[in-house]
Coordinates of C-alpha atoms in Angstrom, one line a residue:
Chain A
M1 CA 0.0 -0.1 0.0
N2 CA 1.1 3.4 -0.9
F3 CA 0.5 6.1 2.0
N4 CA 2.0 9.1 0.2
K5 CA -1.5 10.5 -0.3
D6 CA -2.4 10.6 3.3
F7 CA 0.8 11.4 4.8
K8 CA 2.0 14.5 2.8
I9 CA 5.5 14.6 4.3
L10 CA 6.2 11.1 2.8
S11 CA 6.4 12.7 -0.6
S12 CA 9.0 15.3 0.5
G13 CA 12.0 12.7 0.2
I14 CA 12.4 12.6 4.1
T15 CA 12.8 9.0 5.4
Y16 CA 11.1 9.1 8.7
L17 CA 12.3 6.5 11.1
D18 CA 11.7 8.0 14.4
N19 CA 8.0 6.4 15.0
C20 CA 8.8 5.8 18.7
A21 CA 9.1 9.4 19.3
T22 CA 6.0 10.5 17.4
T23 CA 4.3 9.2 14.2
L24 CA 3.2 11.2 11.3
K25 CA -0.4 12.4 11.1
P26 CA -2.7 11.5 8.3
S27 CA -4.6 14.3 6.4
V28 CA -7.7 13.1 7.8
V29 CA -6.5 13.9 11.6
I30 CA -5.4 17.4 10.4
D31 CA -8.5 18.2 8.4
E32 CA -10.7 17.1 11.5
I33 CA -8.8 19.5 13.7
N34 CA -9.1 22.4 11.2
D35 CA -12.8 21.5 10.8
Y36 CA -13.3 22.0 14.5
Y37 CA -11.5 25.5 14.6
T38 CA -13.0 26.6 11.4
N39 CA -16.6 25.4 11.9
Y40 CA -17.7 24.6 15.5
C41 CA -14.9 26.1 17.8
A42 CA -16.8 26.3 21.1
N43 CA -15.8 25.1 24.6
A44 CA -16.9 21.7 26.2
H45 CA -19.3 21.4 29.0
R46 CA -21.6 24.3 27.9
G47 CA -24.3 22.3 26.3
D48 CA -26.5 25.5 26.2
Y49 CA -26.0 26.0 22.5
D50 CA -25.5 23.8 19.5
L51 CA -21.9 24.4 18.9
S52 CA -20.9 23.3 22.3
R53 CA -23.2 20.3 22.4
K54 CA -21.4 19.1 19.1
V55 CA -18.1 19.5 20.8
D56 CA -19.4 17.3 23.9
E57 CA -20.6 14.9 21.7
K58 CA -17.4 14.6 19.6
I59 CA -15.5 14.3 22.9
S60 CA -18.0 11.6 24.2
E61 CA -17.7 9.7 20.7
T62 CA -14.0 9.7 21.0
R63 CA -14.2 8.3 24.6
E64 CA -16.4 5.4 23.3
K65 CA -14.0 5.0 20.4
V66 CA -10.8 4.5 22.6
A67 CA -12.8 2.4 25.2
Y68 CA -13.8 0.1 22.2
F69 CA -10.4 0.3 20.7
I70 CA -8.6 -1.2 23.8
N71 CA -11.8 -3.0 25.0
A72 CA -12.4 -1.3 28.2
K73 CA -15.6 -2.2 29.9
D74 CA -16.8 1.2 30.2
S75 CA -16.0 4.5 28.6
K76 CA -15.9 6.4 31.9
E77 CA -12.7 4.3 32.5
I78 CA -11.2 6.3 29.7
I79 CA -9.5 9.5 31.1
F80 CA -8.1 12.1 28.5
T81 CA -4.8 13.6 29.5
S82 CA -2.0 15.5 27.9
G83 CA -0.1 12.3 27.3
A84 CA 1.4 9.0 28.7
T85 CA 3.6 11.2 31.0
E86 CA 0.6 13.0 32.7
S87 CA -1.3 9.6 32.6
L88 CA 1.4 7.9 34.6
N89 CA 1.9 10.8 37.0
I90 CA -1.8 10.9 37.8
I91 CA -2.0 7.2 38.4
I92 CA 1.3 6.9 40.3
K93 CA 0.9 10.2 42.4
G94 CA -2.8 10.4 42.8
F95 CA -3.5 6.8 43.5
F96 CA -0.3 5.1 44.8
G97 CA 0.8 8.2 46.5
N98 CA -2.3 7.4 48.8
Y99 CA -2.1 3.7 48.6
L100 CA 1.3 2.7 49.5
K101 CA 2.5 2.6 53.1
D102 CA 5.7 2.7 54.8
G103 CA 8.1 -0.1 53.7
D104 CA 5.9 -1.3 50.9
E105 CA 7.6 -2.3 47.6
I106 CA 7.2 -1.2 44.0
L107 CA 8.5 -3.4 41.4
T108 CA 9.9 -2.0 38.1
T109 CA 12.8 -2.5 35.9
K110 CA 15.9 -0.6 34.8
A111 CA 14.8 -0.5 31.2
E112 CA 12.0 1.9 32.0
H113 CA 11.3 5.5 30.5
A114 CA 11.8 8.5 32.6
S115 CA 7.9 9.2 32.6
L116 CA 7.3 6.1 34.4
I117 CA 10.3 5.8 36.8
L118 CA 10.5 9.3 37.8
P119 CA 7.0 9.5 39.3
W120 CA 7.7 6.4 41.1
F121 CA 10.9 7.8 42.6
E122 CA 8.8 10.7 43.9
V123 CA 6.1 8.5 45.5
A124 CA 8.6 6.2 47.1
K125 CA 10.1 9.3 48.8
T126 CA 6.7 10.7 49.9
T127 CA 5.2 7.4 51.1
N128 CA 8.6 5.8 52.4
S129 CA 8.1 2.9 50.1
K130 CA 10.9 1.1 48.4
I131 CA 11.7 0.5 44.6
K132 CA 13.1 -2.7 43.6
Y133 CA 14.4 -3.7 40.2
I134 CA 13.2 -6.8 38.5
D135 CA 16.2 -8.6 37.2
L136 CA 16.7 -8.3 33.3
N137 CA 18.0 -11.4 31.3
P138 CA 21.3 -11.0 29.2
D139 CA 19.1 -10.0 26.4
L140 CA 17.4 -7.3 28.5
T141 CA 14.0 -9.1 28.5
V142 CA 11.8 -9.7 31.5
T143 CA 10.3 -13.3 32.5
L144 CA 7.7 -14.2 34.8
D145 CA 10.1 -16.0 36.7
N146 CA 12.3 -13.0 37.3
V147 CA 9.3 -11.2 38.3
K148 CA 8.3 -14.0 40.7
K149 CA 11.7 -14.0 42.3
A150 CA 11.8 -10.1 42.9
I151 CA 8.1 -10.3 44.6
S152 CA 8.1 -10.3 48.4
K153 CA 5.3 -9.9 50.9
K154 CA 5.7 -6.2 50.9
T155 CA 5.3 -5.9 47.2
K156 CA 2.1 -3.7 46.5
V157 CA 2.7 -2.8 42.8
I158 CA 4.4 -3.9 39.7
S159 CA 4.9 -1.1 37.0
L160 CA 6.7 -1.6 33.8
A161 CA 6.3 -0.9 30.1
H162 CA 4.6 -3.4 28.0
I163 CA 7.0 -2.7 25.2
T164 CA 10.4 -0.7 26.1
N165 CA 11.2 2.2 24.0
V166 CA 15.1 1.3 23.6
I167 CA 15.1 -2.3 22.9
G168 CA 11.3 -2.9 22.1
D169 CA 11.1 -6.2 23.9
V170 CA 7.6 -7.3 24.7
R171 CA 7.0 -8.2 28.4
P172 CA 4.7 -11.1 29.1
I173 CA 2.2 -8.8 30.9
K174 CA -0.8 -11.1 30.8
E175 CA 1.2 -13.7 32.8
I176 CA 2.8 -10.9 35.2
I177 CA -0.7 -9.5 35.9
K178 CA -2.4 -12.8 36.6
Y179 CA 0.3 -13.7 39.0
A180 CA 0.3 -10.3 40.5
H181 CA -3.3 -10.4 41.2
E182 CA -2.9 -13.8 42.7
N183 CA -0.8 -11.9 45.3
N184 CA -2.7 -9.0 45.9
I185 CA -0.4 -6.8 43.8
L186 CA -1.6 -4.1 41.4
V187 CA -0.2 -3.6 38.1
V188 CA 0.5 -0.3 36.1
I189 CA 1.5 -0.7 32.4
D190 CA 3.1 2.1 30.2
A191 CA 1.6 1.0 26.8
A192 CA 2.9 4.2 24.8
Q193 CA 5.0 1.9 22.7
S194 CA 2.4 -1.0 22.4
V195 CA -1.0 0.4 21.8
P196 CA 0.1 2.1 18.6
H197 CA 1.5 -1.1 17.2
E198 CA -0.6 -4.0 18.2
K199 CA -3.9 -4.9 19.5
I200 CA -4.4 -4.3 23.1
D201 CA -7.3 -5.7 25.2
V202 CA -7.5 -4.4 28.6
T203 CA -10.3 -6.5 29.6
F204 CA -8.4 -9.7 28.6
L205 CA -5.3 -8.4 30.1
D206 CA -7.1 -7.6 33.4
V207 CA -4.8 -4.7 33.9
D208 CA -5.3 -2.2 36.6
F209 CA -4.0 1.0 35.0
L210 CA -2.5 1.6 31.7
A211 CA -1.3 4.9 29.8
F212 CA -0.7 5.8 26.2
S213 CA -0.3 8.7 24.1
A214 CA -2.2 9.8 21.0
H215 CA 0.9 11.3 19.1
K216 CA 2.5 8.0 18.8
M217 CA -0.5 6.6 17.0
L218 CA -1.3 9.1 14.2
G219 CA -3.1 11.5 16.5
P220 CA -2.0 15.0 17.7
T221 CA 0.3 15.9 20.1
G222 CA -1.1 16.8 23.7
V223 CA -3.5 14.2 24.0
G224 CA -3.0 11.0 26.2
V225 CA -5.1 8.5 27.6
L226 CA -5.2 7.0 31.2
Y227 CA -7.2 3.8 31.4
G228 CA -8.0 2.4 35.0
K229 CA -10.5 0.1 36.5
T230 CA -13.7 1.9 37.8
K231 CA -13.0 1.0 41.5
Y232 CA -9.4 2.5 41.5
L233 CA -10.4 5.6 39.5
N234 CA -12.9 6.2 42.1
D235 CA -10.4 6.2 44.5
L236 CA -7.8 8.1 42.7
K237 CA -7.3 11.6 44.2
P238 CA -7.2 14.4 41.6
L239 CA -3.8 16.1 41.4
I240 CA -5.2 19.1 39.6
T241 CA -8.5 20.6 40.7
G242 CA -10.5 23.4 39.1
G243 CA -13.4 23.9 36.5
G244 CA -15.2 21.1 34.7
M245 CA -14.3 18.7 37.3
N246 CA -16.3 19.9 40.5
A247 CA -19.8 19.3 41.3
F248 CA -20.4 21.8 44.0
F249 CA -18.4 24.0 46.3
D250 CA -19.1 26.8 48.8
S251 CA -17.3 29.6 50.8
L252 CA -16.9 27.1 53.8
M253 CA -14.6 24.8 51.4
N254 CA -17.2 22.2 51.1
V255 CA -16.3 20.7 47.9
E256 CA -17.8 17.8 45.9
Y257 CA -16.0 16.3 42.8
K258 CA -18.0 15.0 39.7
D259 CA -17.9 11.3 39.0
I260 CA -15.2 10.0 36.6
P261 CA -14.3 10.6 33.9
E262 CA -14.8 14.4 34.6
K263 CA -13.3 14.1 38.1
L264 CA -9.8 13.6 36.7
E265 CA -10.1 16.1 33.7
P266 CA -10.0 19.5 35.2
G267 CA -10.1 22.7 33.1
T268 CA -10.9 23.1 29.3
P269 CA -9.8 19.8 27.5
N270 CA -7.7 19.6 24.4
V271 CA -10.7 19.6 22.3
S272 CA -9.1 20.0 19.0
G273 CA -6.6 17.2 20.0
I274 CA -9.3 14.9 21.1
I275 CA -11.4 15.2 18.1
G276 CA -8.4 14.8 15.9
F277 CA -7.5 11.6 18.0
S278 CA -10.8 10.2 17.0
K279 CA -9.9 10.0 13.2
A280 CA -6.4 8.5 14.2
I281 CA -8.4 5.7 15.7
D282 CA -10.6 5.4 12.8
Y283 CA -7.7 5.1 10.5
L284 CA -5.9 2.3 12.5
N285 CA -9.1 0.6 12.8
A286 CA -9.5 0.5 9.0
L287 CA -5.9 -0.8 8.6
G288 CA -6.4 -3.3 11.5
M289 CA -4.1 -3.5 14.3
E290 CA -3.0 -7.1 13.6
N291 CA -2.1 -6.1 10.1
V292 CA -0.1 -2.9 11.4
H293 CA 1.9 -5.3 13.9
K294 CA 2.5 -8.0 11.1
Y295 CA 3.7 -5.4 8.7
E296 CA 6.2 -3.9 11.0
V297 CA 7.5 -7.3 12.3
D298 CA 8.1 -8.4 8.6
L299 CA 9.7 -5.0 7.8
K300 CA 12.0 -5.4 10.7
K301 CA 13.0 -8.9 9.6
Y302 CA 14.0 -7.4 6.2
M303 CA 16.0 -4.7 7.9
I304 CA 18.0 -7.1 10.1
S305 CA 18.4 -9.6 7.1
R306 CA 20.2 -6.7 5.3
L307 CA 21.8 -5.0 8.3
S308 CA 23.3 -7.8 10.1
K309 CA 25.5 -8.2 6.8
L310 CA 27.2 -4.8 7.6
K311 CA 30.5 -5.6 9.6
N312 CA 30.4 -2.0 11.0
V313 CA 27.0 -2.1 12.7
V314 CA 26.3 -3.7 16.1
I315 CA 22.5 -4.5 16.5
Y316 CA 21.1 -4.8 20.0
N317 CA 17.7 -6.3 19.5
K318 CA 17.6 -8.4 16.3
D319 CA 15.4 -11.0 17.5
I320 CA 12.7 -9.0 19.0
P321 CA 9.4 -9.1 17.0
N322 CA 8.5 -5.4 16.3
G323 CA 9.4 -2.3 14.5
I324 CA 12.3 -1.2 16.6
I325 CA 15.9 -1.6 15.6
T326 CA 18.7 -0.3 18.1
F327 CA 22.2 0.0 16.9
N328 CA 25.5 1.4 16.9
V329 CA 28.2 1.9 14.2
N330 CA 31.6 0.8 15.5
G331 CA 34.0 3.6 16.1
V332 CA 31.4 6.4 15.5
F333 CA 29.5 8.3 18.2
A334 CA 25.8 7.8 17.8
Q335 CA 25.2 11.5 17.3
D336 CA 27.6 11.6 14.4
V337 CA 25.7 8.7 12.9
A338 CA 22.5 10.5 13.2
A339 CA 24.1 13.7 11.8
Y340 CA 25.3 11.7 8.7
L341 CA 22.1 10.2 8.2
N342 CA 20.3 13.5 8.6
K343 CA 22.4 14.6 5.8
K344 CA 20.9 12.0 3.7
G345 CA 17.3 12.8 4.9
I346 CA 17.0 9.9 7.1
C347 CA 15.5 10.7 10.7
V348 CA 16.7 8.3 13.4
R349 CA 16.9 9.1 17.2
V350 CA 20.1 8.8 19.1
G351 CA 20.8 9.0 22.6
S352 CA 19.7 7.2 25.9
H353 CA 16.0 7.4 24.7
C354 CA 14.8 8.7 28.1
A355 CA 15.8 5.2 29.7
K356 CA 18.8 6.6 31.3
I357 CA 19.4 3.7 33.9
L358 CA 19.2 1.1 31.1
S359 CA 22.8 1.9 30.2
E360 CA 24.0 0.4 33.6
V361 CA 22.6 -3.0 32.3
L362 CA 23.2 -2.3 28.3
G363 CA 26.8 -1.4 28.8
V364 CA 26.5 1.3 26.3
K365 CA 25.1 4.6 27.1
N366 CA 23.9 5.9 23.7
T367 CA 22.4 4.2 20.8
C368 CA 20.8 4.9 17.4
R369 CA 17.2 3.9 17.1
A370 CA 15.2 3.4 14.0
S371 CA 11.6 2.8 14.7
L372 CA 9.1 1.8 11.9
Y373 CA 5.6 2.3 11.2
F374 CA 3.0 0.8 8.9
Y375 CA 4.0 3.6 6.2
N376 CA 7.6 2.7 6.1
T377 CA 8.7 0.7 3.1
K378 CA 11.4 -1.6 1.9
E379 CA 12.9 1.4 0.2
D380 CA 13.0 3.2 3.4
V381 CA 15.0 0.3 4.8
D382 CA 17.0 0.0 1.8
K383 CA 18.0 3.8 2.1
L384 CA 19.1 3.4 5.7
V385 CA 21.1 0.2 5.1
D386 CA 23.0 1.5 2.2
A387 CA 23.5 4.8 3.8
L388 CA 25.2 2.8 6.8
D389 CA 27.1 0.5 4.2
N390 CA 29.8 3.0 4.3
D391 CA 33.4 3.0 6.0
N392 CA 33.8 6.5 6.2
I393 CA 30.4 7.6 8.1
L394 CA 32.5 9.9 10.5
Y395 CA 34.2 11.7 7.7
D396 CA 31.1 12.0 5.6
S397 CA 29.3 13.3 9.0
L398 CA 31.3 16.4 9.0
Chain B
M1 CA 38.4 26.9 3.9
D2 CA 38.7 23.9 1.7
V3 CA 36.5 21.2 2.6
N4 CA 39.1 18.4 2.7
L5 CA 41.1 20.7 4.9
R6 CA 38.0 21.5 7.1
K7 CA 37.3 17.8 7.6
S8 CA 40.8 16.7 8.4
I9 CA 41.3 19.4 11.0
I10 CA 38.0 18.4 12.6
L11 CA 38.9 14.5 12.4
E12 CA 42.6 15.1 13.7
H13 CA 41.4 17.1 16.9
Y14 CA 38.5 14.5 17.4
Q15 CA 40.8 11.5 17.1
N16 CA 43.8 13.0 19.0
P17 CA 42.3 15.9 21.1
L18 CA 44.6 18.3 22.7
N19 CA 44.2 18.9 26.5
K20 CA 41.8 16.0 27.0
G21 CA 41.9 14.5 30.5
L22 CA 41.1 16.3 33.8
T23 CA 43.8 17.2 36.3
N24 CA 41.2 17.2 39.3
D25 CA 43.4 19.9 40.6
D26 CA 41.5 22.4 43.1
S27 CA 43.4 25.3 41.4
Y28 CA 41.2 24.6 38.4
I29 CA 37.4 26.1 37.8
K30 CA 35.4 23.3 37.1
I31 CA 32.3 23.3 34.8
N32 CA 30.1 20.5 33.3
M33 CA 28.4 21.2 29.8
N34 CA 25.7 18.8 29.4
S35 CA 23.9 19.6 26.2
K36 CA 20.0 20.2 26.8
T37 CA 19.3 19.2 23.2
C38 CA 21.7 16.2 22.4
I39 CA 23.8 13.8 24.1
D40 CA 27.1 15.8 24.4
N41 CA 28.3 15.6 28.0
L42 CA 31.7 17.3 28.8
D43 CA 33.6 18.5 31.8
F44 CA 35.9 21.4 31.5
E45 CA 38.6 22.7 33.8
F46 CA 40.1 26.2 33.5
K47 CA 43.1 27.5 35.4
I48 CA 42.9 31.3 35.4
N49 CA 45.2 33.5 37.1
H50 CA 45.7 37.3 37.2
G51 CA 43.3 37.5 34.1
I52 CA 45.4 35.0 32.1
I53 CA 43.8 31.4 31.0
E54 CA 46.9 29.5 32.0
D55 CA 45.4 26.2 31.1
I56 CA 42.5 24.3 29.8
K57 CA 41.2 20.7 30.2
F58 CA 38.4 18.7 29.3
D59 CA 37.0 15.2 29.2
G60 CA 33.7 13.5 28.6
E61 CA 31.5 11.9 25.8
A62 CA 30.7 13.9 22.9
C63 CA 30.3 14.1 19.1
A64 CA 32.9 14.6 16.6
I65 CA 32.1 18.3 16.4
S66 CA 32.0 19.2 20.3
T67 CA 35.2 17.1 21.1
S68 CA 37.1 18.8 18.2
S69 CA 35.7 22.2 19.0
S70 CA 36.9 21.6 22.6
S71 CA 40.3 20.6 21.6
I72 CA 40.7 23.5 19.3
M73 CA 39.4 26.1 21.6
S74 CA 41.6 24.7 24.6
D75 CA 44.6 25.5 22.3
L76 CA 43.3 28.8 20.9
L77 CA 42.6 30.1 24.4
K78 CA 45.6 29.0 26.3
G79 CA 47.8 31.6 27.4
K80 CA 45.4 34.3 26.3
S81 CA 44.2 37.0 28.7
I82 CA 40.5 37.1 29.6
K83 CA 40.1 40.4 27.3
Q84 CA 41.7 38.6 24.4
A85 CA 39.6 35.4 25.1
K86 CA 36.3 37.2 24.8
Q87 CA 37.4 38.9 21.7
I88 CA 38.1 35.5 20.2
I89 CA 34.9 34.0 21.6
K90 CA 32.7 36.9 20.1
N91 CA 34.4 36.5 16.6
Y92 CA 33.8 32.6 16.8
E93 CA 30.2 33.0 17.7
N94 CA 29.7 35.5 14.9
M95 CA 31.3 33.0 12.6
I96 CA 28.9 30.2 13.7
N97 CA 26.0 32.6 13.3
E98 CA 27.0 33.9 9.9
L99 CA 27.8 37.3 11.1
P100 CA 30.9 39.3 10.2
Y101 CA 34.0 38.2 12.1
D102 CA 37.6 38.4 12.0
K103 CA 39.1 34.9 10.7
D104 CA 42.7 36.0 11.6
L105 CA 41.7 35.5 15.3
L106 CA 40.3 32.1 15.0
G107 CA 43.2 30.0 13.7
E108 CA 42.0 26.4 13.3
A109 CA 38.6 27.1 14.6
N110 CA 38.0 28.5 11.1
C111 CA 37.1 24.8 10.2
Y112 CA 33.7 25.5 11.6
D113 CA 33.0 28.2 9.0
E114 CA 30.4 26.3 7.3
I115 CA 28.9 24.6 10.1
Y116 CA 25.8 26.7 9.6
K117 CA 24.8 24.4 6.8
Q118 CA 24.2 21.8 9.4
P119 CA 22.1 23.9 12.0
N120 CA 21.6 21.2 14.5
R121 CA 25.4 20.9 14.9
K122 CA 26.1 24.7 15.6
K123 CA 25.2 23.9 19.3
C124 CA 27.8 21.3 19.3
A125 CA 30.4 23.7 18.0
L126 CA 29.5 26.3 20.5
L127 CA 29.3 24.1 23.6
P128 CA 32.8 24.5 24.9
Y129 CA 32.7 28.2 24.2
E130 CA 29.5 28.3 26.3
G131 CA 31.3 26.7 29.1
I132 CA 34.2 29.3 29.3
K133 CA 31.8 32.2 28.7
D134 CA 30.0 31.0 32.0
V135 CA 33.2 30.8 33.8
I136 CA 34.5 34.2 32.8
D137 CA 30.9 35.8 33.7
K138 CA 31.1 34.1 37.1
L139 CA 34.6 35.5 37.6
E140 CA 33.4 39.0 36.6
G141 CA 30.6 38.6 38.8
V142 CA 28.1 38.9 36.0
K143 CA 24.8 37.1 36.9
N144 CA 24.2 34.7 33.8
D145 CA 20.6 33.5 33.7
K146 CA 21.0 31.9 30.4
K147 CA 22.0 28.4 31.8

């Protein structure tokens, strides 16, 4: 399939391989946002006139679509946030900040993104609980056995990414969640790298909390989703209070909040973003998430088959079935590799990819990451591999 | 500057940097330059006495541009007075930002005269100069809100 018509940037000659950071946006998403600002720009929660009612309906429709997309039991379990980072902060600080007690243990890994690990650091300090790290296997994967070994009687929560953003390994979260629940442990999943790339079913997984971002799945920036089971969201204390989320307050400081989801969505929502996100979900549904996943896995296989023939390239995650390829070029600093590729119109990400403690395990601090999406082609892969098939990358980067 | 000469100067200073390695001597002023926008992370040491930059050392992990730029800067500014250094830094910044400058002041640092063609590498070329500017500003008691 050719996606150049829907993604105009693709015709500009750019080879975009940084889809873990953000994906491109199809015209239907951009047009939908434009339509809102052009034709019915009004605030939400003001059903006194038709324009505003339409905004409320659109937001509500998107909430239903998201619920259906991840198979949540009820759309009120879908909270719109500014992104996965905010979702995780609300879950971790708003729920676990009040749930954890002195001496309780939080289980996570050293491969997590800053947006998951830093809120846990904060909550560990404020609740006097402890962070323990699940051992990673030599190939940096997590197994249920390692999780079992790390669990103690004090473990109250396990929190990790479904798919990590550096290595891209897929954690056995269904098994982890099942085992956790048998031991009265809650589970918080960062799904920022999985919901955009494969079918996620929160009911099947039985996950307690889950977070992801719209912009990593064709949607606009500034929109994210917090999924939580109703019973936990009801107990979640809002981190931010204000308009739209309160049912009543008086001068004596008597305050009553609305029920979920409104309770956790203070202020004017990102109306245009949420409405645009709706079209992103439609687009992915039309493609089928199984197809998206299969296409990426096959394209990565193709890339590995070519890239592993290059003697100057080290690949860190050859066998992990998804669209993330993490590599370095021998003797060339990752940033110089990216500068070289940039000269050829190829966009890759370098650095620690926000997982700064992973270097303690990986042994290298900085890597290059090419991350694929369904609109990438074998030609994109060829362009990258052909560019890397060069013994003078450092010289040519200058 | 000729493109091959430019590249060979950068490569030489990247692969065999001058003044690389820290002294950890207390008589040096220390500063870490950790780029906000990329992964360059360099430590600098400056020995400044009676208004003269007597020594410059640096170490850390950084790309070819920041590393070579640090090496060239350390060579260029060593032995200079703060006043001379400020003039060199100003001219260097002007070169990077495509403003008029005196190339006679910049020696091998002239090899970055076309770095503006790779805008995302300008900050790499400027990183060590930002470091010494911070140090000079602090020495001169100027409050620097930029960092």
